[in-house]
mmCIF file of C-alpha atoms in Angstrom:
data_model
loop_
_atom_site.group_PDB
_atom_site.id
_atom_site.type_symbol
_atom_site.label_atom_id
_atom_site.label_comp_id
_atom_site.label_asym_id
_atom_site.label_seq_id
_atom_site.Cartn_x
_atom_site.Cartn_y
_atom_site.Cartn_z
ATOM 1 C CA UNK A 1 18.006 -23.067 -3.651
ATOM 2 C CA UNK A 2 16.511 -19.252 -4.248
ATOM 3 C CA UNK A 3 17.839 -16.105 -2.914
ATOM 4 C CA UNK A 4 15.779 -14.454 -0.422
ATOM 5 C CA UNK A 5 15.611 -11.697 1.883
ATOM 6 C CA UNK A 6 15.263 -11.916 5.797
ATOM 7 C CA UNK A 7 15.998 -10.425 8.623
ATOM 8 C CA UNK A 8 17.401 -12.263 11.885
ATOM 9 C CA UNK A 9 16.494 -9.363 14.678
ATOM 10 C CA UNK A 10 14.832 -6.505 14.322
ATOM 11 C CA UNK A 11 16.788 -3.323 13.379
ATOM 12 C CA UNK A 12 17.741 -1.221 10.364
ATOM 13 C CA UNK A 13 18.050 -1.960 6.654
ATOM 14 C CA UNK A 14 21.363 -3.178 7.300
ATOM 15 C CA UNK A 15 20.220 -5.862 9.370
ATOM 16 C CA UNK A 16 18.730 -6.793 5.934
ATOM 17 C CA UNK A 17 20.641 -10.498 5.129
ATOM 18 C CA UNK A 18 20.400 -12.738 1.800
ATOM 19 C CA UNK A 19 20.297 -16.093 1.817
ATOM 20 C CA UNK A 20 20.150 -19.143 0.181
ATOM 21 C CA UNK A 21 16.925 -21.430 1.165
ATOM 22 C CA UNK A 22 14.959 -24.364 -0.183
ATOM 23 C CA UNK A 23 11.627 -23.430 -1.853
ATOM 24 C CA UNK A 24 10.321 -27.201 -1.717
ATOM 25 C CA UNK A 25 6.573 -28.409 -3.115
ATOM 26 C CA UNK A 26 3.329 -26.808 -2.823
ATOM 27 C CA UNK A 27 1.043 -28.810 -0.439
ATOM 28 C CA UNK A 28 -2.618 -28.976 -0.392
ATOM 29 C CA UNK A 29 -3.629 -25.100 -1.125
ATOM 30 C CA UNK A 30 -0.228 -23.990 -2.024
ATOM 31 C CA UNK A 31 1.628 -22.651 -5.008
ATOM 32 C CA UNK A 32 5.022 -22.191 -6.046
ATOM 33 C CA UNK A 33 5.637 -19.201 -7.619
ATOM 34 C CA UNK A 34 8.539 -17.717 -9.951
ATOM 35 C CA UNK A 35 9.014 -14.107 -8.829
ATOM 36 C CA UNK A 36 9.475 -11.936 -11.897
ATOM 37 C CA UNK A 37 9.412 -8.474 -10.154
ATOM 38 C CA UNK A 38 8.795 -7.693 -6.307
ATOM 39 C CA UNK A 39 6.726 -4.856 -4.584
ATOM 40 C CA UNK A 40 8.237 -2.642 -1.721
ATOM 41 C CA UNK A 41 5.598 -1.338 0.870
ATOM 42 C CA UNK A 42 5.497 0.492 3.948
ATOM 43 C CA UNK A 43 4.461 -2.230 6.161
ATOM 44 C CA UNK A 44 7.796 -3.883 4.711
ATOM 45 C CA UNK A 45 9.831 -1.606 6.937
ATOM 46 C CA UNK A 46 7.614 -1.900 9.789
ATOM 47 C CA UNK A 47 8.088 -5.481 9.724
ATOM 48 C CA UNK A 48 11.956 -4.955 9.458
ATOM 49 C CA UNK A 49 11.834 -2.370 12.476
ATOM 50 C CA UNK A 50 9.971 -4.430 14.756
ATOM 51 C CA UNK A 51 6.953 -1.760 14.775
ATOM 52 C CA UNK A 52 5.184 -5.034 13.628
ATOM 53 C CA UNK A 53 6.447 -7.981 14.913
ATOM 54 C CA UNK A 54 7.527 -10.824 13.321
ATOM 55 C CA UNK A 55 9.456 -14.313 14.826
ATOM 56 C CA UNK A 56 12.488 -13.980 14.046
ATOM 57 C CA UNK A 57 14.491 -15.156 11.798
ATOM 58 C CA UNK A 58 11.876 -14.064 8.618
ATOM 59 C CA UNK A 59 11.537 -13.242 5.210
ATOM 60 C CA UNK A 60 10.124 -10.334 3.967
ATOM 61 C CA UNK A 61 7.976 -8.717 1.534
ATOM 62 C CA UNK A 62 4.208 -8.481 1.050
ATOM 63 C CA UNK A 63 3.348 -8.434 -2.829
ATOM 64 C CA UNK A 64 5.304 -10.013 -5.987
ATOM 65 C CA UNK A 65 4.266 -11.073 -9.411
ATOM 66 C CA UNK A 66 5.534 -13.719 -11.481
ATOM 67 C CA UNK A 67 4.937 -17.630 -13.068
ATOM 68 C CA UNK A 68 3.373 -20.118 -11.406
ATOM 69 C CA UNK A 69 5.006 -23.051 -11.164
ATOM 70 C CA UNK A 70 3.474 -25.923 -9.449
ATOM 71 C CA UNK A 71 -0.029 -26.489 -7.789
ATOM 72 C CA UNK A 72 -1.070 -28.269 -4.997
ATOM 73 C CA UNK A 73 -4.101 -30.194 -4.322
ATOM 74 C CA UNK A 74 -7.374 -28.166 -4.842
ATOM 75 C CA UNK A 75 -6.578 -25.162 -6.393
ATOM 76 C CA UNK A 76 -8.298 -24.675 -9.059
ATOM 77 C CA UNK A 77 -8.357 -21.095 -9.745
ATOM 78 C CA UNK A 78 -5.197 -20.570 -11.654
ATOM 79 C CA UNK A 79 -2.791 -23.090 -13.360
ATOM 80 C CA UNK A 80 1.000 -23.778 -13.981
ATOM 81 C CA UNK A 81 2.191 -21.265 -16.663
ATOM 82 C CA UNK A 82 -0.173 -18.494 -15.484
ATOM 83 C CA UNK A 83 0.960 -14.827 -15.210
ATOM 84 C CA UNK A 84 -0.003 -14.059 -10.912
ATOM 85 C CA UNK A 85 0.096 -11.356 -8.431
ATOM 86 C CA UNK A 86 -0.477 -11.293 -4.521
ATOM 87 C CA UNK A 87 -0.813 -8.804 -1.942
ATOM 88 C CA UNK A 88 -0.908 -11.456 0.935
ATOM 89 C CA UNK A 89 0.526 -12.914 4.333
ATOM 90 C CA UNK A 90 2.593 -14.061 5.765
ATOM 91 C CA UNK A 91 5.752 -12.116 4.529
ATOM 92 C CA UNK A 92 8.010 -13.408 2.379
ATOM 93 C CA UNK A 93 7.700 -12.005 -1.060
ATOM 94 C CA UNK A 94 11.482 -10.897 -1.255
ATOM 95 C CA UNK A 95 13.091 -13.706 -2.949
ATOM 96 C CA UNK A 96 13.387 -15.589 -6.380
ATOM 97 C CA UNK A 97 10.860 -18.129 -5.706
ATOM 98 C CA UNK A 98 8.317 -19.091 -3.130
ATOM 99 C CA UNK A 99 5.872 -21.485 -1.687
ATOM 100 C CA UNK A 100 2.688 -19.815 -0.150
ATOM 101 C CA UNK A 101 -1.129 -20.204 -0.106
ATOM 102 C CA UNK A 102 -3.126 -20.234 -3.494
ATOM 103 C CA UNK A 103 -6.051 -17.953 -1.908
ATOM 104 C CA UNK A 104 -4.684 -14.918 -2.538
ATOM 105 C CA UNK A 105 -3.018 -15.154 -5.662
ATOM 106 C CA UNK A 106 -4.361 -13.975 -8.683
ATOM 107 C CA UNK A 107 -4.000 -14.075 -12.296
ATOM 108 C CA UNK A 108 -2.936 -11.218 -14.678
ATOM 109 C CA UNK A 109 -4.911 -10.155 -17.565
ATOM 110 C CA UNK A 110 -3.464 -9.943 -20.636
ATOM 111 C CA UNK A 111 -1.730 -6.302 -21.402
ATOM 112 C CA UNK A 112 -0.696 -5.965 -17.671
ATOM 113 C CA UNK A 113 3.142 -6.702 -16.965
ATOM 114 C CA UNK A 114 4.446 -8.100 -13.766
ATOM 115 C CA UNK A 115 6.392 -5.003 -12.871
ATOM 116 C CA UNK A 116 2.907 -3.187 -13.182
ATOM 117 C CA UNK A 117 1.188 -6.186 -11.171
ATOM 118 C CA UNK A 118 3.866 -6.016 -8.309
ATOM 119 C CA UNK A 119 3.815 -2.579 -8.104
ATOM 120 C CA UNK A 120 -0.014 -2.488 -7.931
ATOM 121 C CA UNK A 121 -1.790 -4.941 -6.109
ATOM 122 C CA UNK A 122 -1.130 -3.746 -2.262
ATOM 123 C CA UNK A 123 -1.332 -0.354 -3.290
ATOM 124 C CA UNK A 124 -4.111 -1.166 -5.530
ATOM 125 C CA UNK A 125 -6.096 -2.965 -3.409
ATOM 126 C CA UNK A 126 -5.515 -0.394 -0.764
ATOM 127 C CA UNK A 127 -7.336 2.446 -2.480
ATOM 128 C CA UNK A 128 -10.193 0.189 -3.710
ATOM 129 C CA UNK A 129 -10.798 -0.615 0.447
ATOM 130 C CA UNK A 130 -10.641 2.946 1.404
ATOM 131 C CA UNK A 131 -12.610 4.196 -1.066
ATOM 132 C CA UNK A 132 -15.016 1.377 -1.735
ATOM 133 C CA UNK A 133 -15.569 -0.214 1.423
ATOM 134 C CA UNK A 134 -14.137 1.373 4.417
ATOM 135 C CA UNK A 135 -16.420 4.702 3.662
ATOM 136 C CA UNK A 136 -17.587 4.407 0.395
ATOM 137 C CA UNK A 137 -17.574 7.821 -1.433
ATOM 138 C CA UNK A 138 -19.756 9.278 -4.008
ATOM 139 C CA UNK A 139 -19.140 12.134 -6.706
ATOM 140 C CA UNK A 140 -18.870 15.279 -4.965
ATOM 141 C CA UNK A 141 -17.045 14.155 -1.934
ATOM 142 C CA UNK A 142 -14.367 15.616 -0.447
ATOM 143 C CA UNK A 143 -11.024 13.800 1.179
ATOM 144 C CA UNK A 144 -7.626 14.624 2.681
ATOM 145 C CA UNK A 145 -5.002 12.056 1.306
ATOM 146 C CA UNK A 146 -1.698 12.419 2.913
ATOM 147 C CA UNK A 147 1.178 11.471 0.949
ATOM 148 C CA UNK A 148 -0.263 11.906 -2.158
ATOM 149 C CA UNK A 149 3.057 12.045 -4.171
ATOM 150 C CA UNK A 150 3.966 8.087 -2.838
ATOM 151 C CA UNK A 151 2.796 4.831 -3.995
ATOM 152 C CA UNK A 152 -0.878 4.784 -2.866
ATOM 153 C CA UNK A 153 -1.501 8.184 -3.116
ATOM 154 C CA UNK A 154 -0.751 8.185 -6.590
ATOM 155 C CA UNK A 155 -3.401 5.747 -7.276
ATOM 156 C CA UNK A 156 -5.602 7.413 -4.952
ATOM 157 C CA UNK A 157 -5.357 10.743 -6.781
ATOM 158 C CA UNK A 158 -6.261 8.939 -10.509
ATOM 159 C CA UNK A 159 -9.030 7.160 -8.827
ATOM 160 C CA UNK A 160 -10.382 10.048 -7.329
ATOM 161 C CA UNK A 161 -10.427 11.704 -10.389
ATOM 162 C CA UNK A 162 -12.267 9.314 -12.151
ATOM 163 C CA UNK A 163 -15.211 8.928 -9.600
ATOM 164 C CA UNK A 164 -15.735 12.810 -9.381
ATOM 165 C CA UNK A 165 -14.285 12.964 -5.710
ATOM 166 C CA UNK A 166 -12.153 16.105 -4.860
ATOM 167 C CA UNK A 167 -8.887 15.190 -3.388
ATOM 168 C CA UNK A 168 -6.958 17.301 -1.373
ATOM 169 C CA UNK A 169 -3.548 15.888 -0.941
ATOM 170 C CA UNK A 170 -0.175 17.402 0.969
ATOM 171 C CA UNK A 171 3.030 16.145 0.016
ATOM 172 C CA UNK A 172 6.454 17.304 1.086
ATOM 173 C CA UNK A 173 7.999 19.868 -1.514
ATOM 174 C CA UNK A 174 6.536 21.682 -4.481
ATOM 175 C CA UNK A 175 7.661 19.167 -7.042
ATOM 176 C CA UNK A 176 5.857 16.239 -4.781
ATOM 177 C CA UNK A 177 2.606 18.595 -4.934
ATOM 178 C CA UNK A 178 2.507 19.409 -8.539
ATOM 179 C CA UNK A 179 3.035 15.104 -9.235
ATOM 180 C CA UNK A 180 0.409 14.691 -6.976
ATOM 181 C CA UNK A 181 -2.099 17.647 -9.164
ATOM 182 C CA UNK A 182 -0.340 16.277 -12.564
ATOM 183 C CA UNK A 183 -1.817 12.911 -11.327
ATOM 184 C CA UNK A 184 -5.554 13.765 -10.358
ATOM 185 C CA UNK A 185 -5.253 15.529 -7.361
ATOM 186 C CA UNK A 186 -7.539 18.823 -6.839
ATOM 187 C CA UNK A 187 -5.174 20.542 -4.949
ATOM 188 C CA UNK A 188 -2.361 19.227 -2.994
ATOM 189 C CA UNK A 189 -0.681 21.207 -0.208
ATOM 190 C CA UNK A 190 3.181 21.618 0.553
ATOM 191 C CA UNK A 191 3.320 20.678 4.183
ATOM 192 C CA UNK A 192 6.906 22.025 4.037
ATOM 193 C CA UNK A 193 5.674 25.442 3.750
ATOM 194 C CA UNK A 194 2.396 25.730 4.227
ATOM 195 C CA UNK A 195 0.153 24.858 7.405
ATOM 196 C CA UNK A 196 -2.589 22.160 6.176
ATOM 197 C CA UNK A 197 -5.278 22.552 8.645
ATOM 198 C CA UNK A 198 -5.369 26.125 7.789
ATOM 199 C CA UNK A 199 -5.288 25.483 4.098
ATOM 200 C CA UNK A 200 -7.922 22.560 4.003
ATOM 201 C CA UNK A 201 -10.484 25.047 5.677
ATOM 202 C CA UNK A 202 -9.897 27.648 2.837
ATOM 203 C CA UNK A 203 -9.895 25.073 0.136
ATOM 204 C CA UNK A 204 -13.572 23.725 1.281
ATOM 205 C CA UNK A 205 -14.988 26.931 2.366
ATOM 206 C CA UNK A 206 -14.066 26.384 6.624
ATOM 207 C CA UNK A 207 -16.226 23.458 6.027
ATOM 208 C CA UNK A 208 -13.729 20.434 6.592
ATOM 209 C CA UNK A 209 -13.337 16.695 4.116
ATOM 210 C CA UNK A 210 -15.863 14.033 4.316
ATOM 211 C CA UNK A 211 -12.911 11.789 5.362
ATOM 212 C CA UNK A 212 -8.844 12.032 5.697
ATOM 213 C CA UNK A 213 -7.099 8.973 4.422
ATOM 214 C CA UNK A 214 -4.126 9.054 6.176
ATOM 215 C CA UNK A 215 -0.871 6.670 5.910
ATOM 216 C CA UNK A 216 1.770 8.744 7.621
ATOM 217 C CA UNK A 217 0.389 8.037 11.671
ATOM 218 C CA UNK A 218 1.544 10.380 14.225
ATOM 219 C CA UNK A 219 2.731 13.720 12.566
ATOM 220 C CA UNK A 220 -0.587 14.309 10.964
ATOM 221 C CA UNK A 221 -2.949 12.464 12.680
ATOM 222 C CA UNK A 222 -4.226 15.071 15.815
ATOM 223 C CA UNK A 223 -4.216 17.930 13.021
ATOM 224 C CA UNK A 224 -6.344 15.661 10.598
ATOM 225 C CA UNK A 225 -9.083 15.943 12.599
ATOM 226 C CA UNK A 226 -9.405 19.389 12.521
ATOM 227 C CA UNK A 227 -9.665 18.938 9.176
ATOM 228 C CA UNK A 228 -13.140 17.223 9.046
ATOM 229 C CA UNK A 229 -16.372 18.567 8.770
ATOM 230 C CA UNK A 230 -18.985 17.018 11.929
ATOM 231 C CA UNK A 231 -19.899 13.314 11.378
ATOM 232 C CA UNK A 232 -16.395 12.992 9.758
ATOM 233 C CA UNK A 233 -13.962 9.585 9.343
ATOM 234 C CA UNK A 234 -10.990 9.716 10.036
ATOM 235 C CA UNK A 235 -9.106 6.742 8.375
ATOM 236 C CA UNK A 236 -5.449 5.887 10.022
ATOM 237 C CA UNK A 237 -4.165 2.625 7.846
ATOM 238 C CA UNK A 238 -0.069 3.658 7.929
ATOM 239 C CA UNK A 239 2.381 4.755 10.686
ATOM 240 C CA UNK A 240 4.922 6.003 8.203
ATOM 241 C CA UNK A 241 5.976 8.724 10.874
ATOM 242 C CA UNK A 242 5.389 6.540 13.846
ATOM 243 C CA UNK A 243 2.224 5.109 15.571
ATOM 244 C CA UNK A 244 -0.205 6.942 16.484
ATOM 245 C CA UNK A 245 -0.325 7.949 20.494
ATOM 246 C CA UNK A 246 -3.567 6.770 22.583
ATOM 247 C CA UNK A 247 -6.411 9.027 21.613
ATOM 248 C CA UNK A 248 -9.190 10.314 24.645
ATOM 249 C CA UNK A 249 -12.530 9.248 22.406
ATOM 250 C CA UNK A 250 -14.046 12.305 24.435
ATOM 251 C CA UNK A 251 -12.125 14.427 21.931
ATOM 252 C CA UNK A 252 -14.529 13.199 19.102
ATOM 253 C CA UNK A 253 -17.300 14.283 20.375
ATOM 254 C CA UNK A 254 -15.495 17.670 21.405
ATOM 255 C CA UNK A 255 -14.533 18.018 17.564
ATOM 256 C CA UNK A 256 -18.240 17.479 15.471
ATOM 257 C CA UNK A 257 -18.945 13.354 16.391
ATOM 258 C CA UNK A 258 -16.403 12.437 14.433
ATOM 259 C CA UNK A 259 -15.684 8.516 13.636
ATOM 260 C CA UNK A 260 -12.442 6.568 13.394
ATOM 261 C CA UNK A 261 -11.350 3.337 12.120
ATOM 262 C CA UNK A 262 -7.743 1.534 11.857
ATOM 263 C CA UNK A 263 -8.412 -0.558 8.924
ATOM 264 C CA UNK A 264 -6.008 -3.164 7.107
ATOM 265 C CA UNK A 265 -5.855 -4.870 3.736
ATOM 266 C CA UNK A 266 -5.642 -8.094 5.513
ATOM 267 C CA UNK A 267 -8.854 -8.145 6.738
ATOM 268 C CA UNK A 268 -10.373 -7.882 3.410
ATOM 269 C CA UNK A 269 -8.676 -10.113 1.541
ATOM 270 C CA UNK A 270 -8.621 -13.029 3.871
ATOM 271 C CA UNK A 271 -11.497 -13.948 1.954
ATOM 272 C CA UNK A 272 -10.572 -15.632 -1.391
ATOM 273 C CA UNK A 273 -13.565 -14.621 -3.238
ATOM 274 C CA UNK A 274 -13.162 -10.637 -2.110
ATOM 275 C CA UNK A 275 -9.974 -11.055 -2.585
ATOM 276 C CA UNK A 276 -10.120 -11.630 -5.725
ATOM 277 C CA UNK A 277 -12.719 -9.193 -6.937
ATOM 278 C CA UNK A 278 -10.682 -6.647 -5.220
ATOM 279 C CA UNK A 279 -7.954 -7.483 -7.719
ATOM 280 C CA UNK A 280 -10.314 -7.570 -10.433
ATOM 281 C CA UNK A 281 -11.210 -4.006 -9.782
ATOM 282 C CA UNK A 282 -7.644 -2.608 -9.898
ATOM 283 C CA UNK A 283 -6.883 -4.514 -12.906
ATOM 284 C CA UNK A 284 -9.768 -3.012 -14.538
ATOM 285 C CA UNK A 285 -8.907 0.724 -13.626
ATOM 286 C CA UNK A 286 -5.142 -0.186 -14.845
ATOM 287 C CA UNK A 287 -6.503 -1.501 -18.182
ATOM 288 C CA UNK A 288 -8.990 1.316 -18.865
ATOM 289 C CA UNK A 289 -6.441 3.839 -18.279
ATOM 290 C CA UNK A 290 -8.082 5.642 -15.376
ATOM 291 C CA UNK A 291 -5.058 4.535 -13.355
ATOM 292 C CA UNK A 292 -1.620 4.452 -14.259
ATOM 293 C CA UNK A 293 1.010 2.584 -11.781
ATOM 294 C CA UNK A 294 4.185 4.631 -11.727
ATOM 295 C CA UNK A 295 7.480 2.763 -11.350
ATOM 296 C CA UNK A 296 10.008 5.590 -9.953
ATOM 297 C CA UNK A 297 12.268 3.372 -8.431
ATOM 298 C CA UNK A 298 13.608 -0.188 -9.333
ATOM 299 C CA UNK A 299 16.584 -1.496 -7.405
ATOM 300 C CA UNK A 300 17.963 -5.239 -7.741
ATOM 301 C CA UNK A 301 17.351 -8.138 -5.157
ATOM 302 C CA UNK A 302 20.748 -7.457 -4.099
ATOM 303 C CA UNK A 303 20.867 -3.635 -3.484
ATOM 304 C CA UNK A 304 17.464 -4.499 -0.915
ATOM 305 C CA UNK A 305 19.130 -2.434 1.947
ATOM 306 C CA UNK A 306 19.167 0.821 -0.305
ATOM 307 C CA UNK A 307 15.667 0.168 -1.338
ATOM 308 C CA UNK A 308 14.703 0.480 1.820
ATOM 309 C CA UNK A 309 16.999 3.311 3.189
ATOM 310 C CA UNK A 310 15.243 5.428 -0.325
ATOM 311 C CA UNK A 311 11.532 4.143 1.039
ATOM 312 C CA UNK A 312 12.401 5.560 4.635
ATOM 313 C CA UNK A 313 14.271 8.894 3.616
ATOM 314 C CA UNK A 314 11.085 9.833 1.962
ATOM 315 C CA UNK A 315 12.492 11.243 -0.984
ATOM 316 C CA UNK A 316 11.003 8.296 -3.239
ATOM 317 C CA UNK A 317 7.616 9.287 -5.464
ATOM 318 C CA UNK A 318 5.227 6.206 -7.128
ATOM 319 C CA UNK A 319 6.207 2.800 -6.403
ATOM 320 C CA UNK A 320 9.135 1.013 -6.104
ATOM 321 C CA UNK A 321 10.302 -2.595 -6.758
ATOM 322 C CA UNK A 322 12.803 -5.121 -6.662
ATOM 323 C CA UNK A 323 13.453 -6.832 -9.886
ATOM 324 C CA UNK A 324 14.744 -10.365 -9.342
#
């Protein structure tokens, strides 16, 4: 029996509920994995509010890191013993121990702890998609990252920095903005205080960002737009704030032929082999030092209801885990 997290209707983090559940073997596939530490994510809450469904009764969680266990049947890409991480469906990451498919899973290099490989492989593997592969970006680019103080946009501002692309970040409160600058960021802009549209022409010379990156959904999303220069992407992949209301695609066309894409992680690493190269990449940034993974907040297995209350009051910065 393993401890795990789940949640029996949809609601707030006190509907959060820990249990005691059977891990059983891996089948054909499958591994069972020892949890050492235990990413916390967005999506985690959207899954626990019901803005993303699940059938409930579920587990939760979206990225861990620990020992593998046990094998199934054809996998042949890592082995019992081995250090692994996963960004991956379904839920389910928030527990001691787990069964789950061997696609996604991937082995840690040497020099890399688990609390760095939890805390980096969603967020990670996020930034390598939108920069990489969703609209991949050359030196000299320009881009609007919301939330550069959190999780992703931490990564996203070292990354940035390291590829020669000028990010323009906005974060909520002058000590948010100057982690955001400490961390790579060109500039990042108090939203609190300051109006972003306005500031984001001045900063690029009234000519708008090649793209906005933008994880917090429907408080910035109808103001992003203005922030693009013609032929722009606008690149919605959170709903921190809320969803984003129906858009009138007239109104892209209206604002300089802009283009717009929802994108998930999902979708890219649903294939093993991408997957895994996407994982390869992150590790590689981590272990050259071009990207650091901060740890700002790490709350036990049992205090999961707080975790989530910290995630949701927006006052966390970097990532945060859950250390089984």
């Amino acid at each position: 029996m393993v401890r795990t997290v789940i949640v029996e209707q949809a609601g707030g983090p006190e509907n959060l509920k820990i249990v005691d559940l059977e891990v059983g073997k891996p089948e054909r596939g499958q591994v069972r994995i020892r949890h050492e530490a235990i990413g916390l994510n967005y999506i985690d809450v959207y899954q626990r509010t019901g803005l993303y469904p699940l059938k409930y009764p579920h587990a939760l969680g979206m990225e861990a890191a620990g020992i593998v266990e046990e094998i199934g049947e054809g996998v042949t890409h890592i082995s019992v013993g081995d250090k692994v991480a996963y960004a991956s469906m379904p839920p389910g990451s928030y527990c001691e121990a787990r069964v789950m498919s061997a696609a996604q899973v991937c082995s840690i290099p040497q020099g890399i702890s688990s609390d760095t490989a939890a805390a980096a492989m969603l967020k990670g593997m996020t930034v390598e998609y939108l920069f990489h592969r969703t609209l991949p970006l050359n030196h000299g680019c320009k881009v609007l990252f919301h939330a550069a103080a959190g999780g992703v946009g931490l990564i996203a501002c070292q990354w940035a920095k390291a590829e020669g692309i000028t990010l323009i970040g906005t974060a909520g409160g002058p000590e948010k903005c100057a982690l955001a600058v400490a961390q790579g960021a060109t500039y990042c802009i108090d939203y609190k205080s300051e109006n972003f549209v306005k500031r984001v022409k001045e900063l690029t010379s009234d000519e708008g960002v090649d793209a906005v990156m933008d994880g917090v959904g429907a408080d910035t999303f109808e103001r992003s737009l203005d922030c693009l220069k013609p032929l722009g992407m606008m690149i919605s992949f959170g709903n921190a704030s809320g969803p984003v209301p129906p858009i009138n695609l007239a109104l892209l066309g209206q604002k300089g032929s802009l283009k717009i894409t929802r994108p998930t992680l999902f979708t890219h690493i649903a294939n093993h082999d991408i997957c895994q190269k996407m994982a390869a990449h992150v590790f590689q940034k981590i272990l050259s030092k071009t990207v650091t993974i901060r740890i700002d907040q790490r709350f036990s297995l049992n205090d999961v209801a707080d975790a989530h209350r910290a995630i949701e009051s927006r006052k966390t910065t970097g990532s945060t885990l859950l250390i089984v």
